[in-house]
Coordinates of C-alpha atoms in Angstrom, one line a residue:
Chain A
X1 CA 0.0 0.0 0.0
X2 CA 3.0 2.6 0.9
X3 CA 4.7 2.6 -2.4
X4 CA 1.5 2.3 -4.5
X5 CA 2.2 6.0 -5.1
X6 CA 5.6 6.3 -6.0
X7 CA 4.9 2.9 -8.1
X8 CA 2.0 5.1 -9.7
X9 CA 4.5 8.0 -10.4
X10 CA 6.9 6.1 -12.3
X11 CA 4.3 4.4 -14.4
X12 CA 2.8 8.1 -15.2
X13 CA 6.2 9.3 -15.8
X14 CA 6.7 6.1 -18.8
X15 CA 3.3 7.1 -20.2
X16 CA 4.1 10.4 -20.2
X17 CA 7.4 9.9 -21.8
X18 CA 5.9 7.0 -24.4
X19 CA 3.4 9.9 -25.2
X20 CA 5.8 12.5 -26.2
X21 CA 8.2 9.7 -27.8
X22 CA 5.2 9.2 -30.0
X23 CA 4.7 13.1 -30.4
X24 CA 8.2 13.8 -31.6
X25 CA 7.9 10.1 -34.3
X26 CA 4.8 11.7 -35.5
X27 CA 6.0 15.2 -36.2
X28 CA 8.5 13.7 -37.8
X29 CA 7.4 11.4 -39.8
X30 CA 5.0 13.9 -40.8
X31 CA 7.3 16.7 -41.7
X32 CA 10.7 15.2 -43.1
X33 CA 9.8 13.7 -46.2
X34 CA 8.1 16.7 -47.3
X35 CA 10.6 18.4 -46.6
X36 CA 13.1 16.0 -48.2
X37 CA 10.5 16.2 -51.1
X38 CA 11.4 19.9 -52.1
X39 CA 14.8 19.8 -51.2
X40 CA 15.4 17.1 -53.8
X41 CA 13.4 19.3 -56.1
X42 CA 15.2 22.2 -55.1
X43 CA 18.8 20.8 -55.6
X44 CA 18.5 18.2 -58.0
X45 CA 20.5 16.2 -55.9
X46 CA 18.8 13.7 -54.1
X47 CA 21.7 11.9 -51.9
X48 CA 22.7 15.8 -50.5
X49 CA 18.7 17.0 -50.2
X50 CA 18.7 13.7 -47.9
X51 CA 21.7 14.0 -45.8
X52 CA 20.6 17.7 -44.5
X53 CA 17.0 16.5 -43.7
X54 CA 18.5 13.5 -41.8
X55 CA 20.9 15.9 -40.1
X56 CA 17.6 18.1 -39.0
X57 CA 15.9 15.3 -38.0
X58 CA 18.7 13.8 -35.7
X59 CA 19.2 17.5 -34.4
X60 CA 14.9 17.4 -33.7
X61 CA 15.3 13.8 -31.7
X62 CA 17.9 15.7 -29.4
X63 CA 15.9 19.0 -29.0
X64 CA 12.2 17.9 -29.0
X65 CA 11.8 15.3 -26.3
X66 CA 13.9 18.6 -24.2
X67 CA 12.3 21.4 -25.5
X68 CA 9.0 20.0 -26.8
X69 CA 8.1 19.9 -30.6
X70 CA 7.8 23.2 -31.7
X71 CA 4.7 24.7 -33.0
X72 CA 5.7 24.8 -36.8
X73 CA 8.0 21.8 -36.7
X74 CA 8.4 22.4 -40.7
X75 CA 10.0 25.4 -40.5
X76 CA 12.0 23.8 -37.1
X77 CA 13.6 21.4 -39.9
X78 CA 13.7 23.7 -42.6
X79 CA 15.7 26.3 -40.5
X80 CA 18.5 23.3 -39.4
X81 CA 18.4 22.0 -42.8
X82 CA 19.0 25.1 -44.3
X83 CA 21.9 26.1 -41.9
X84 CA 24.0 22.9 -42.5
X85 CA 23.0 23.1 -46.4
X86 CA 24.8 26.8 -46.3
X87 CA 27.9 24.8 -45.1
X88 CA 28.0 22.6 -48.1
X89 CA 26.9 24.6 -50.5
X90 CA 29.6 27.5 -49.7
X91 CA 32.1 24.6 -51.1
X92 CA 30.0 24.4 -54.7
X93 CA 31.1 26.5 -57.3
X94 CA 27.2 27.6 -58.3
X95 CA 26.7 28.6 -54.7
X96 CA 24.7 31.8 -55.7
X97 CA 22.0 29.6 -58.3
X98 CA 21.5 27.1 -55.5
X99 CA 20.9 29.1 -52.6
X100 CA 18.5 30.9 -54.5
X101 CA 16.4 28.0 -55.0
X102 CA 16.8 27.3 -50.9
X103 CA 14.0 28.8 -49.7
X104 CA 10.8 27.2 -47.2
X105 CA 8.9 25.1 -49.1
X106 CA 5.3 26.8 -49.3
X107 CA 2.7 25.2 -46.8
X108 CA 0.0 25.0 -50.0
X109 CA 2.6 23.1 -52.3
X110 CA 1.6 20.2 -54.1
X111 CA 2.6 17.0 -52.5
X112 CA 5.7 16.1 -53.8
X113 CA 6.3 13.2 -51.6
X114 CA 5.3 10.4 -53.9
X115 CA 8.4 11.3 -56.2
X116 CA 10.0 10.4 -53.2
X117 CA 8.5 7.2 -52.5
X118 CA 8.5 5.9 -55.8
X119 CA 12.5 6.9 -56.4
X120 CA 13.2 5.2 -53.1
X121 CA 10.9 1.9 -54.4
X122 CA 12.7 2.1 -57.6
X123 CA 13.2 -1.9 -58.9
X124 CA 17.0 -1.1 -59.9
X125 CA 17.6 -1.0 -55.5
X126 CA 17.7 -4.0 -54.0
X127 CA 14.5 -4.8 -51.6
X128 CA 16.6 -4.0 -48.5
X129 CA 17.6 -0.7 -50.0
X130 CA 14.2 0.1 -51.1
X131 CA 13.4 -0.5 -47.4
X132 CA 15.9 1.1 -45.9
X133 CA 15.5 4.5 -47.7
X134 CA 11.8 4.7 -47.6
X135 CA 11.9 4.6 -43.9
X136 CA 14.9 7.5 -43.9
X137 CA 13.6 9.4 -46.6
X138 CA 10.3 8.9 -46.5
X139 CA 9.4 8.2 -43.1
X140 CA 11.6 10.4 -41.6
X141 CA 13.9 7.1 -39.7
X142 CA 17.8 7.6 -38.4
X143 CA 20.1 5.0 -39.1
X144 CA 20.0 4.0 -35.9
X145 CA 16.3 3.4 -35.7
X146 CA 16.4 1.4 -38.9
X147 CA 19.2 -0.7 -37.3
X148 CA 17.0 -1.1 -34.5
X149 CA 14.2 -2.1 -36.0
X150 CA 15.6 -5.0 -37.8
X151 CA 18.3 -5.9 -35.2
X152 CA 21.2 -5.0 -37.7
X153 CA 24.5 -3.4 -37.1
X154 CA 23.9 0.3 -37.7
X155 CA 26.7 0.5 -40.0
X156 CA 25.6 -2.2 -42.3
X157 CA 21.7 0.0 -42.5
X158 CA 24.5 3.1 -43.1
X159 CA 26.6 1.4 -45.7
X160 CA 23.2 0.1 -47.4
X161 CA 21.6 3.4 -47.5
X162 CA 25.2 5.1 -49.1
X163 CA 25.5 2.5 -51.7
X164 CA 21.6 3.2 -53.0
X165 CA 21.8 6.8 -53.4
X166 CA 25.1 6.3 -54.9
X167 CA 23.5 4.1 -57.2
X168 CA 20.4 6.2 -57.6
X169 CA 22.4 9.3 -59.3
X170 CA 25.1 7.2 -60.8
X171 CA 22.9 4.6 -62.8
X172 CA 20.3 7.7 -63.5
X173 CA 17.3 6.3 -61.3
X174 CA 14.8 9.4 -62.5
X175 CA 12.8 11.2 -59.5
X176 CA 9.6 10.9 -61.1
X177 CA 6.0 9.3 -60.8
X178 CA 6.1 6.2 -63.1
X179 CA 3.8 6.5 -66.1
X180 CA 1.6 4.8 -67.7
X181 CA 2.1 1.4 -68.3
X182 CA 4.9 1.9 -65.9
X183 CA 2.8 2.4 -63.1
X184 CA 1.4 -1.0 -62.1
X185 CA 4.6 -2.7 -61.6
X186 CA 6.2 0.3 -59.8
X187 CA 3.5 0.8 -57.5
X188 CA 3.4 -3.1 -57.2
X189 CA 7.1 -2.5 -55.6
X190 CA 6.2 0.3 -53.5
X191 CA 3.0 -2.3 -51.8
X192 CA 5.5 -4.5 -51.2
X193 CA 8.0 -2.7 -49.3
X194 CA 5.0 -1.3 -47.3
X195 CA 3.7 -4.7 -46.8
X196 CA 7.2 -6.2 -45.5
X197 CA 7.8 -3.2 -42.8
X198 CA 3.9 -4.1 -41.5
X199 CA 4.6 -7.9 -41.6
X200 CA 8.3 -7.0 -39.7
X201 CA 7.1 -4.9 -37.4
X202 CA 3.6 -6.8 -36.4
X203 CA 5.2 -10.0 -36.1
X204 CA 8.2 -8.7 -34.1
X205 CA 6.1 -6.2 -31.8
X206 CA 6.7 -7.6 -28.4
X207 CA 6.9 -5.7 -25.1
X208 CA 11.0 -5.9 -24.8
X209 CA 11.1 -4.0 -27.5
X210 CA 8.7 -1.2 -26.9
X211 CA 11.6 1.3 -26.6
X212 CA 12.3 0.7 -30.9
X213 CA 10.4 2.9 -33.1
X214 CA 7.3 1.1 -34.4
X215 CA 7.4 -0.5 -37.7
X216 CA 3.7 -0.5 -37.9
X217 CA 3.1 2.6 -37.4
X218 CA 5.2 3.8 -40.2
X219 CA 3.7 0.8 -42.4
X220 CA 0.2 2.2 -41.7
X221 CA 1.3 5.7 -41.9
X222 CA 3.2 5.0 -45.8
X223 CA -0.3 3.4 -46.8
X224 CA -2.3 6.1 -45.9
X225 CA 0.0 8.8 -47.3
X226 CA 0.2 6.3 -50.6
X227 CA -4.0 6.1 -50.6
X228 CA -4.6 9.9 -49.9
X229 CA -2.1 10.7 -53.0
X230 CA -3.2 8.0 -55.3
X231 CA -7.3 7.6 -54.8
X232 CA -7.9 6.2 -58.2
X233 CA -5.4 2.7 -57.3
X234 CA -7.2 0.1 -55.2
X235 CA -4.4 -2.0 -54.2
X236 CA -3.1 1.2 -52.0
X237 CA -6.6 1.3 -50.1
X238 CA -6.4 -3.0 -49.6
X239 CA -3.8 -2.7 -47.9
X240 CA -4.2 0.2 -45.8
X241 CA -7.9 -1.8 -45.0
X242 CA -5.4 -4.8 -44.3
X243 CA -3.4 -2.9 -42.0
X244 CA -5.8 -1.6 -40.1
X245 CA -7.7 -4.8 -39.3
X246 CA -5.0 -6.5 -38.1
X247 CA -3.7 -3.6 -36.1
X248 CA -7.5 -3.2 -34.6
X249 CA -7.0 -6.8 -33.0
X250 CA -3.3 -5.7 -31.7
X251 CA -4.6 -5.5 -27.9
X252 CA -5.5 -8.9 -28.3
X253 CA -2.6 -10.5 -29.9
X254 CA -0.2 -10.6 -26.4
X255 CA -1.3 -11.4 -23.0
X256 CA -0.1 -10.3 -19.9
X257 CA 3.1 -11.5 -19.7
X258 CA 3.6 -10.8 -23.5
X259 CA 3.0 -13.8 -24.8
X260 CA 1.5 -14.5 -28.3
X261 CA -2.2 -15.2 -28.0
X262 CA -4.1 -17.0 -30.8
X263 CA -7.0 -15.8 -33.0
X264 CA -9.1 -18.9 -31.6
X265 CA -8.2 -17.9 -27.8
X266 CA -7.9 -13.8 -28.0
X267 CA -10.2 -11.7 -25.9
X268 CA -12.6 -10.4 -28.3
X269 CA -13.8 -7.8 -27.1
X270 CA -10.2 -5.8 -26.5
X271 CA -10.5 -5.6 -30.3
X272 CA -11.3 -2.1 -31.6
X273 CA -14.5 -2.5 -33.6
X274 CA -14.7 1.1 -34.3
X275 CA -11.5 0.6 -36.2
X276 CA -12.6 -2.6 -37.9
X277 CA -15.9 -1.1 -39.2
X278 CA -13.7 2.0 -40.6
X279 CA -11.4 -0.4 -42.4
X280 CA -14.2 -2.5 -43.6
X281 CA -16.0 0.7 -44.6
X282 CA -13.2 1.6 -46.8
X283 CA -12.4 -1.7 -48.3
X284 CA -16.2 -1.9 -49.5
X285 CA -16.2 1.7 -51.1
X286 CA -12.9 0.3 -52.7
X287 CA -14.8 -3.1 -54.2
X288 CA -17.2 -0.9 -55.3
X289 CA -15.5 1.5 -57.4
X290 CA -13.5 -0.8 -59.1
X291 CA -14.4 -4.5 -60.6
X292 CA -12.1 -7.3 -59.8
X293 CA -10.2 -7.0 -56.3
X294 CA -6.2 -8.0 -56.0
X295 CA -4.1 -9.6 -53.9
X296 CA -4.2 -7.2 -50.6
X297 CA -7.7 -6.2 -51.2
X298 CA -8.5 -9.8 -50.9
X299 CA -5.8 -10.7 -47.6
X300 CA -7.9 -7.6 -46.4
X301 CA -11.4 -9.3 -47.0
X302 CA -10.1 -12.7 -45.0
X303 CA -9.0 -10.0 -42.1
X304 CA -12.3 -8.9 -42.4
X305 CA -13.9 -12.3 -42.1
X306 CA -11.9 -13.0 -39.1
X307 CA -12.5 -9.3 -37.3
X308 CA -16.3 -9.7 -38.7
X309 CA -16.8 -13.1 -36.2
X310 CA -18.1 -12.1 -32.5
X311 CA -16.6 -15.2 -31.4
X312 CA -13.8 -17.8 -32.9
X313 CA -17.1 -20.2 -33.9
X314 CA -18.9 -17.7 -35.9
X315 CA -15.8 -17.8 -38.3
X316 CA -17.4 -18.1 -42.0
X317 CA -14.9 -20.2 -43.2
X318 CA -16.5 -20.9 -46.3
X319 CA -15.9 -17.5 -47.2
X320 CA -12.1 -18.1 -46.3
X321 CA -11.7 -20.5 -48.1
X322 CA -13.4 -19.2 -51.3
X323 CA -11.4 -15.7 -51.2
X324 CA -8.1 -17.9 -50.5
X325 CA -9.1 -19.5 -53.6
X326 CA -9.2 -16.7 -55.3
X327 CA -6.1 -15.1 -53.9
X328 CA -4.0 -18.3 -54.9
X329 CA -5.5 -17.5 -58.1
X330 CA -3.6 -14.5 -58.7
X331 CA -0.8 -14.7 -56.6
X332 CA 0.2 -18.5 -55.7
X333 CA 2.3 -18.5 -52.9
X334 CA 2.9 -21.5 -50.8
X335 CA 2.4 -19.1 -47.7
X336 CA -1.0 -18.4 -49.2
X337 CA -1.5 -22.5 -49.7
X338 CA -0.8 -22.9 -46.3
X339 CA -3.5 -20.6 -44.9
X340 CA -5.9 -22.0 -47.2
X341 CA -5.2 -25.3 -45.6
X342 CA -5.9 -24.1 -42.4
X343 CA -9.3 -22.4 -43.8
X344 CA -9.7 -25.7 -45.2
X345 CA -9.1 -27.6 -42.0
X346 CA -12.7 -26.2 -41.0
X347 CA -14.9 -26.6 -44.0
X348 CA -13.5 -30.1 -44.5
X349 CA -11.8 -31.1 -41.5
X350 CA -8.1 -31.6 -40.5
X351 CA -7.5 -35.1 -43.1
X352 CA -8.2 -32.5 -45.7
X353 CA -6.2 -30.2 -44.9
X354 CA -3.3 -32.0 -44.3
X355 CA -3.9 -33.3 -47.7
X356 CA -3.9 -29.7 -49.2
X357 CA -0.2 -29.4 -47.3
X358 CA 1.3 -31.9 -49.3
X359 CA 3.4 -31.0 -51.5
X360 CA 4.5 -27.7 -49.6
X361 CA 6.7 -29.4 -47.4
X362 CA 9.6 -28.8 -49.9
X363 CA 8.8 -24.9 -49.8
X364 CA 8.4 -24.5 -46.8
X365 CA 10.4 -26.4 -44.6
X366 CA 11.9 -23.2 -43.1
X367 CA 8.8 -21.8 -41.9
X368 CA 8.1 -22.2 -38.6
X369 CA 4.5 -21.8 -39.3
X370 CA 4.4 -24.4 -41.5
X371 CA 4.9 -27.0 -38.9
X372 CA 3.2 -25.2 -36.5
X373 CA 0.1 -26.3 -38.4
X374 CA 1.1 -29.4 -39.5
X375 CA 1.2 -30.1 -35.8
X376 CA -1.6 -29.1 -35.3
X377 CA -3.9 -31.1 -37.9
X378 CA -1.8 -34.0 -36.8
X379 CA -3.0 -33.8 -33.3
X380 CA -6.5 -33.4 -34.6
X381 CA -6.0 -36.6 -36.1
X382 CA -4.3 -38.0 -32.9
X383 CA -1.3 -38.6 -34.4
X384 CA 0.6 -37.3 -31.4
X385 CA 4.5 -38.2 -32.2
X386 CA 4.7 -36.7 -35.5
X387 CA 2.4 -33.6 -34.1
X388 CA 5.2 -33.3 -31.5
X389 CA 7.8 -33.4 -34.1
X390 CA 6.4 -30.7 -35.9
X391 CA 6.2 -28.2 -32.8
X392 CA 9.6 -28.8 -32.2
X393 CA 10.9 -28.3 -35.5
X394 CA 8.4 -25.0 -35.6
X395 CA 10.3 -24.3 -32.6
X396 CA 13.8 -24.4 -33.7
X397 CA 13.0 -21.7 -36.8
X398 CA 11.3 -19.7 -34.9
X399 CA 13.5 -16.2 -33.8
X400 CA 10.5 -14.7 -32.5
X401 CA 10.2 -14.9 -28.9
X402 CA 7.1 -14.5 -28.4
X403 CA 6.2 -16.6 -31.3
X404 CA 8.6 -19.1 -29.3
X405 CA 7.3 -19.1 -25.9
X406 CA 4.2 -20.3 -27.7
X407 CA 5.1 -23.4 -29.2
X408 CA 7.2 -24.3 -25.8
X409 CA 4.0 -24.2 -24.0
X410 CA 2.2 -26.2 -27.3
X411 CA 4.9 -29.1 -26.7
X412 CA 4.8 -29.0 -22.8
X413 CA 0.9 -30.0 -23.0
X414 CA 0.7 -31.5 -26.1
Chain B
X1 CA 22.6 10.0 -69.8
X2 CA 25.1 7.0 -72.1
X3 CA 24.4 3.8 -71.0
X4 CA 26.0 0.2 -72.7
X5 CA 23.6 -2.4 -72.9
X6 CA 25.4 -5.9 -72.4
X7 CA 23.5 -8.1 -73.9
X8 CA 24.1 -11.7 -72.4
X9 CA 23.6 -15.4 -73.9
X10 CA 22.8 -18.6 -72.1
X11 CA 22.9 -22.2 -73.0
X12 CA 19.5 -22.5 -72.7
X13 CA 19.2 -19.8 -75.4
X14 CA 21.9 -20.9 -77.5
X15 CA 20.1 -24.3 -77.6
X16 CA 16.8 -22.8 -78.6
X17 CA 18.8 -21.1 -81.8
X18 CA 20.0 -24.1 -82.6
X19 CA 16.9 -25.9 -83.0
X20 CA 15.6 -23.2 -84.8
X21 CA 14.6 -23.9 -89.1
X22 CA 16.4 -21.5 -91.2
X23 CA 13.2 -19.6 -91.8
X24 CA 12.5 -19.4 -88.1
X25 CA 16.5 -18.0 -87.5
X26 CA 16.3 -15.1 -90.2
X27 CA 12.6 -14.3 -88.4
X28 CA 15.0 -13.8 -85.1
X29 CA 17.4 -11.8 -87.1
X30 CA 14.5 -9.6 -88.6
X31 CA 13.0 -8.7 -85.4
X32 CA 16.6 -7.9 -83.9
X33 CA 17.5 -5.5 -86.9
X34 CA 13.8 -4.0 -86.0
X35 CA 14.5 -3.6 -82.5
X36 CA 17.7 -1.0 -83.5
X37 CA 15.4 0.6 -86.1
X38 CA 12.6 1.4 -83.6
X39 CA 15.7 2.8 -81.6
X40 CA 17.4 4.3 -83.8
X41 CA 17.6 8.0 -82.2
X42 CA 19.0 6.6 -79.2
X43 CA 21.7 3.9 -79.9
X44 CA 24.5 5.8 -80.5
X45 CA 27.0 3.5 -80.8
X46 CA 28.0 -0.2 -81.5
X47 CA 25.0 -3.2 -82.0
X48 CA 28.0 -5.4 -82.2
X49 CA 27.2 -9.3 -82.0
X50 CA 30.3 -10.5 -80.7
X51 CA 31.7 -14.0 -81.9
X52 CA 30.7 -16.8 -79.1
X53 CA 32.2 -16.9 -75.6
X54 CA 35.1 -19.5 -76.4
X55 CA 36.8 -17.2 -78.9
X56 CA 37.5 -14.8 -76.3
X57 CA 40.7 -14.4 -74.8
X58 CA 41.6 -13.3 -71.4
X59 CA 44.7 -10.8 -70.1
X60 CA 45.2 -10.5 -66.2
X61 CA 47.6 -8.2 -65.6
X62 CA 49.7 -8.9 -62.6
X63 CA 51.6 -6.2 -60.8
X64 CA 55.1 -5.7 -62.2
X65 CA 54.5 -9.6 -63.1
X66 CA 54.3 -10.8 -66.5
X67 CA 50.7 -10.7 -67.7
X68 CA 48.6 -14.3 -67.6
X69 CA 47.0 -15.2 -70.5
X70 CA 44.2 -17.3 -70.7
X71 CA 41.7 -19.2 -73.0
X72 CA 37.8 -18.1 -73.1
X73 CA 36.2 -15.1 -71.0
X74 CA 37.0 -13.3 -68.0
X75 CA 34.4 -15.4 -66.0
X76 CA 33.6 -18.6 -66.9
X77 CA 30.1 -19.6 -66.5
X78 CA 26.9 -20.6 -68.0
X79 CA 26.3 -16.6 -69.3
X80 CA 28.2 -14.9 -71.6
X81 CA 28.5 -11.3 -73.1
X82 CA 27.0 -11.7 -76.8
X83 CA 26.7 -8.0 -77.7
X84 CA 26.7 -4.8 -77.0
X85 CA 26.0 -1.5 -77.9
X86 CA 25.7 2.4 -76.3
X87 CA 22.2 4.4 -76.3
X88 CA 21.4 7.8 -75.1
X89 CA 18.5 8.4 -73.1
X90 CA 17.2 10.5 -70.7
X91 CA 17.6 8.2 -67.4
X92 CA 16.9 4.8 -66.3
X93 CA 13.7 4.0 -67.1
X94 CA 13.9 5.0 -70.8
X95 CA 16.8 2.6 -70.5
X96 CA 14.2 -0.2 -68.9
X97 CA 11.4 0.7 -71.2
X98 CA 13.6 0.2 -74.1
X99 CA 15.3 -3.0 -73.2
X100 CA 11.8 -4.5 -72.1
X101 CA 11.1 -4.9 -75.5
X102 CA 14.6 -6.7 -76.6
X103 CA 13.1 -9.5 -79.0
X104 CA 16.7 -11.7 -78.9
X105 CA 19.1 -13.1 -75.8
X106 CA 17.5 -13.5 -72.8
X107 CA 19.1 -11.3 -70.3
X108 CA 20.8 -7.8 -70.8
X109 CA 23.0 -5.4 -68.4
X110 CA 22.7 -1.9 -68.4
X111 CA 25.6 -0.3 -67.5
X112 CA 26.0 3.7 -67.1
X113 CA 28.9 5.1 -69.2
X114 CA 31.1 7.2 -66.5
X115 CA 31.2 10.8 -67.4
X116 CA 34.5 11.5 -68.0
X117 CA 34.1 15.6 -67.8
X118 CA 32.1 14.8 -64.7
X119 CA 35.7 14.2 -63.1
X120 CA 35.0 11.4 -60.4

């Protein structure tokens, strides 16, 4: 009873500090790239408009969480940016022409931020440079951060980052929104790098790492810039729908002692339905607007299904199983296959479903969640040996602790 | 911006030409010689078809040493340089869009020519 108060000072004082962590993420995130966007513009040099943004924003994770953010934290970044870009510039011959092009990017300015996005997305980067510089350029990320995120050495994120916007004005990478026919496959690149910092961060959010910056929230954040600047493309609003469903079940996903919870055992009603029905409001003025739905569109609809079901027994599988089929359809992927199984496991029971697993063994003998349901379906079936194998294979790949402590306890009472 | 376009052979390829009819070959050949005439305004150098990898012949240099010579290309392997030639375009993607619509080998390099006024 005594130190209940000092207890409850020190958890204020976290929530306090979490808070204006989040504050200072959300300025920036909201502020750099636009203001990388006009720099890169301004200077026609993209690699040097970069560095003095990620200067400012290093300077802003110093000052802010001291000072507070300021009240026009553009014109915070602009004024540091500018400062160090005096330095450099002062070495350039055409100092004069360029620092008359420096001035503060106008607050009414079209958006130029999806140059940005689609030069750092460009197919001539490798996917981990793609990555990498959307979440610096884009997003507004240090090095360090990025590092963080996906438990690298900072000066491999650093050497990654120098190599692609060497590469980007040595082998002519345009800063430009694709055209025409261009556009599907670009944009295609830009969904997935969106997709893979959402699947990194969701699957590695676990609470001893709630100091790192979070993944999802920049995920969600680069799919809801990507829908408000491209309306007209579909695939940007599936997977901002897709996003948001699963992050509307996030309270669920971990019990107390941050372990992983699964769909069939999570507390239903810690799920945000407010969120769900806005996600599933936008996914159906999506569908309707345009004919045939793709690949995240339709992962969003199964999200749906699942966030739709008061409890784990209403479930439609069914419709699972039909919108897997037609996933699979247009994108096979044996990680698709294997949640079909599973959708399959309760339309037609676990024999079938390990029948629909087959063949994927070869594929997918490195994912843990691959034998994860194999077990499963083989204890079903009471085949309890090989179901135990399975977990402890599943086991072994697994990195994710969380993800771990699960299938320890699967194999300690199986 | 200059870029070279490598264009690379593979044995799958090479197979494929050779069980090719005559008719079918010069048909290859046509659409090749229409592939430089749709881009004519921007090769501006070369379309060389080189001779086949195993007429090449290799010179490493070796410091102060007497140079090794060697038999075939500079890497040995399953892909091998069969042509080349320079274009000039206005960046990357012209690059891409024009060698998305290469009718011949089955892989090609682009390779940005270094600006030699540039000074790097």
């Amino acid at each position: 009873m005594t130190d209940e108060v000092p207890r409850r000072a020190a958890h204020d004082r976290a929530a306090h500090d979490r808070a204006a962590r989040e504050e200072v993420a959300r300025a920036v995130r909201e502020h750099a790239g636009r203001l990388a966007a006009s720099l890169v513009s301004l200077l026609g040099d993209f690699s040097a408009a970069e560095d003095l943004v990620q200067d400012a924003v290093e300077t802003a994770l110093v000052r802010w969480p001291v000072d507070g953010v300021p009240e026009r934290p553009e014109a915070w970044l602009y004024t540091v940016a500018r400062r160090r870009g005096l330095d450099l510039l002062r070495r350039e011959s055409n100092y004069r022409d360029k620092l008359a092009l420096l001035r503060q990017p106008e607050p009414g300015e079209p958006d130029d931020r999806l140059r940005l996005v689609f030069t750092c997305c460009h197919p001539a980067l490798t996917r981990q440079a793609q990555v990498a510089l959307t979440l610096r350029v884009v997003c507004g990320l240090t090095t360090a951060q990025i590092a963080a995120a996906f438990l690298t050495q900072e000066s491999t994120v650093a050497q990654r980052i120098t190599r692609a916007k060497k590469k980007i004005a040595s082998a002519g990478i345009p800063y430009r929104v694709p055209s025409g026919e261009e556009m599907s496959g670009r944009l295609r690149e830009v969904l997935t790098v969106i997709y893979l910092l959402f699947n990194e961060g969701y699957l590695s959010s676990t609470l001893d790492r709630a100091q790192a910056r979070d993944l999802v929230d920049d995920a969600e954040w680069l799919a809801s810039l990507l829908t408000g600047l491209m309306p007209d493309e579909p695939e940007a609003a599936g997977l901002l729908a897709l996003i948001r469903l699963h992050r509307a079940r996030g309270a669920a996903r971990f019990g107390p002692d941050g372990r992983l919870v699964l769909l069939a055992d999570q507390d239903r009603s810690l799920w945000d339905r407010a969120a769900i029905d806005q996600a599933i409001q936008l996914l159906t003025r999506t569908a309707r607007r345009h004919r045939s739905p793709g690949p995240y569109q339709l992962q969003a609809a199964i999200a749906a299904c699942h966030a739709e079901a008061q409890r784990w027994e209403d479930t439609d599988w069914p419709q699972i199983a039909v919108l897997y089929d037609m996933l699979l359809h247009l994108a096979p992927s044996p990680v698709a296959r294997l949640n079909r199984a599973i959708a399959v496991r309760y339309v037609d029971g676990a024999e079938a479903a390990l029948a629909a697993l087959k063949d994927l063994g070869d594929t997918l003998d490195h994912y843990p969640l691959y034998h994860a349901t194999r077990a499963e379906l083989l204890r079903d079936l009471g085949r309890r040996q090989e179901a135990r194998e399975s977990d402890e294979r599943a086991l072994a790949l697994t990195a994710n602790p969380a993800q771990q402590a699960l299938l320890e306890e699967r194999i300690s009472w199986a | 911006m200059k870029y070279v376009l490598m264009f690379v052979d593979t044995e799958e390829y090479a197979k494929e030409l050779a069980a090719m009819t005559d008719e079918e070959r010069a048909e290859a050949v046509r659409q090749v010689e229409r592939w430089f005439a749709d881009h004519a305004g921007k090769v501006s150098m070369g379309g060389s078809k080189l001779q086949p990898g195993h007429t090449a012949t290799t010179v490493r240099l070796q410091r102060g040493a007497e140079p090794v010579i060697t038999d075939g290309p500079f890497v040995e392997g399953k892909e091998v340089v069969s042509g080349f030639c320079e274009i000039e375009v206005e960046d990357l993607d012209e690059a891409l869009r024009m060698v998305r619509t290469w009718p011949a080998c089955p892989t090609v390099e682009i390779r940005p020519v270094q600006d030699m006024h540039a000074g790097r």
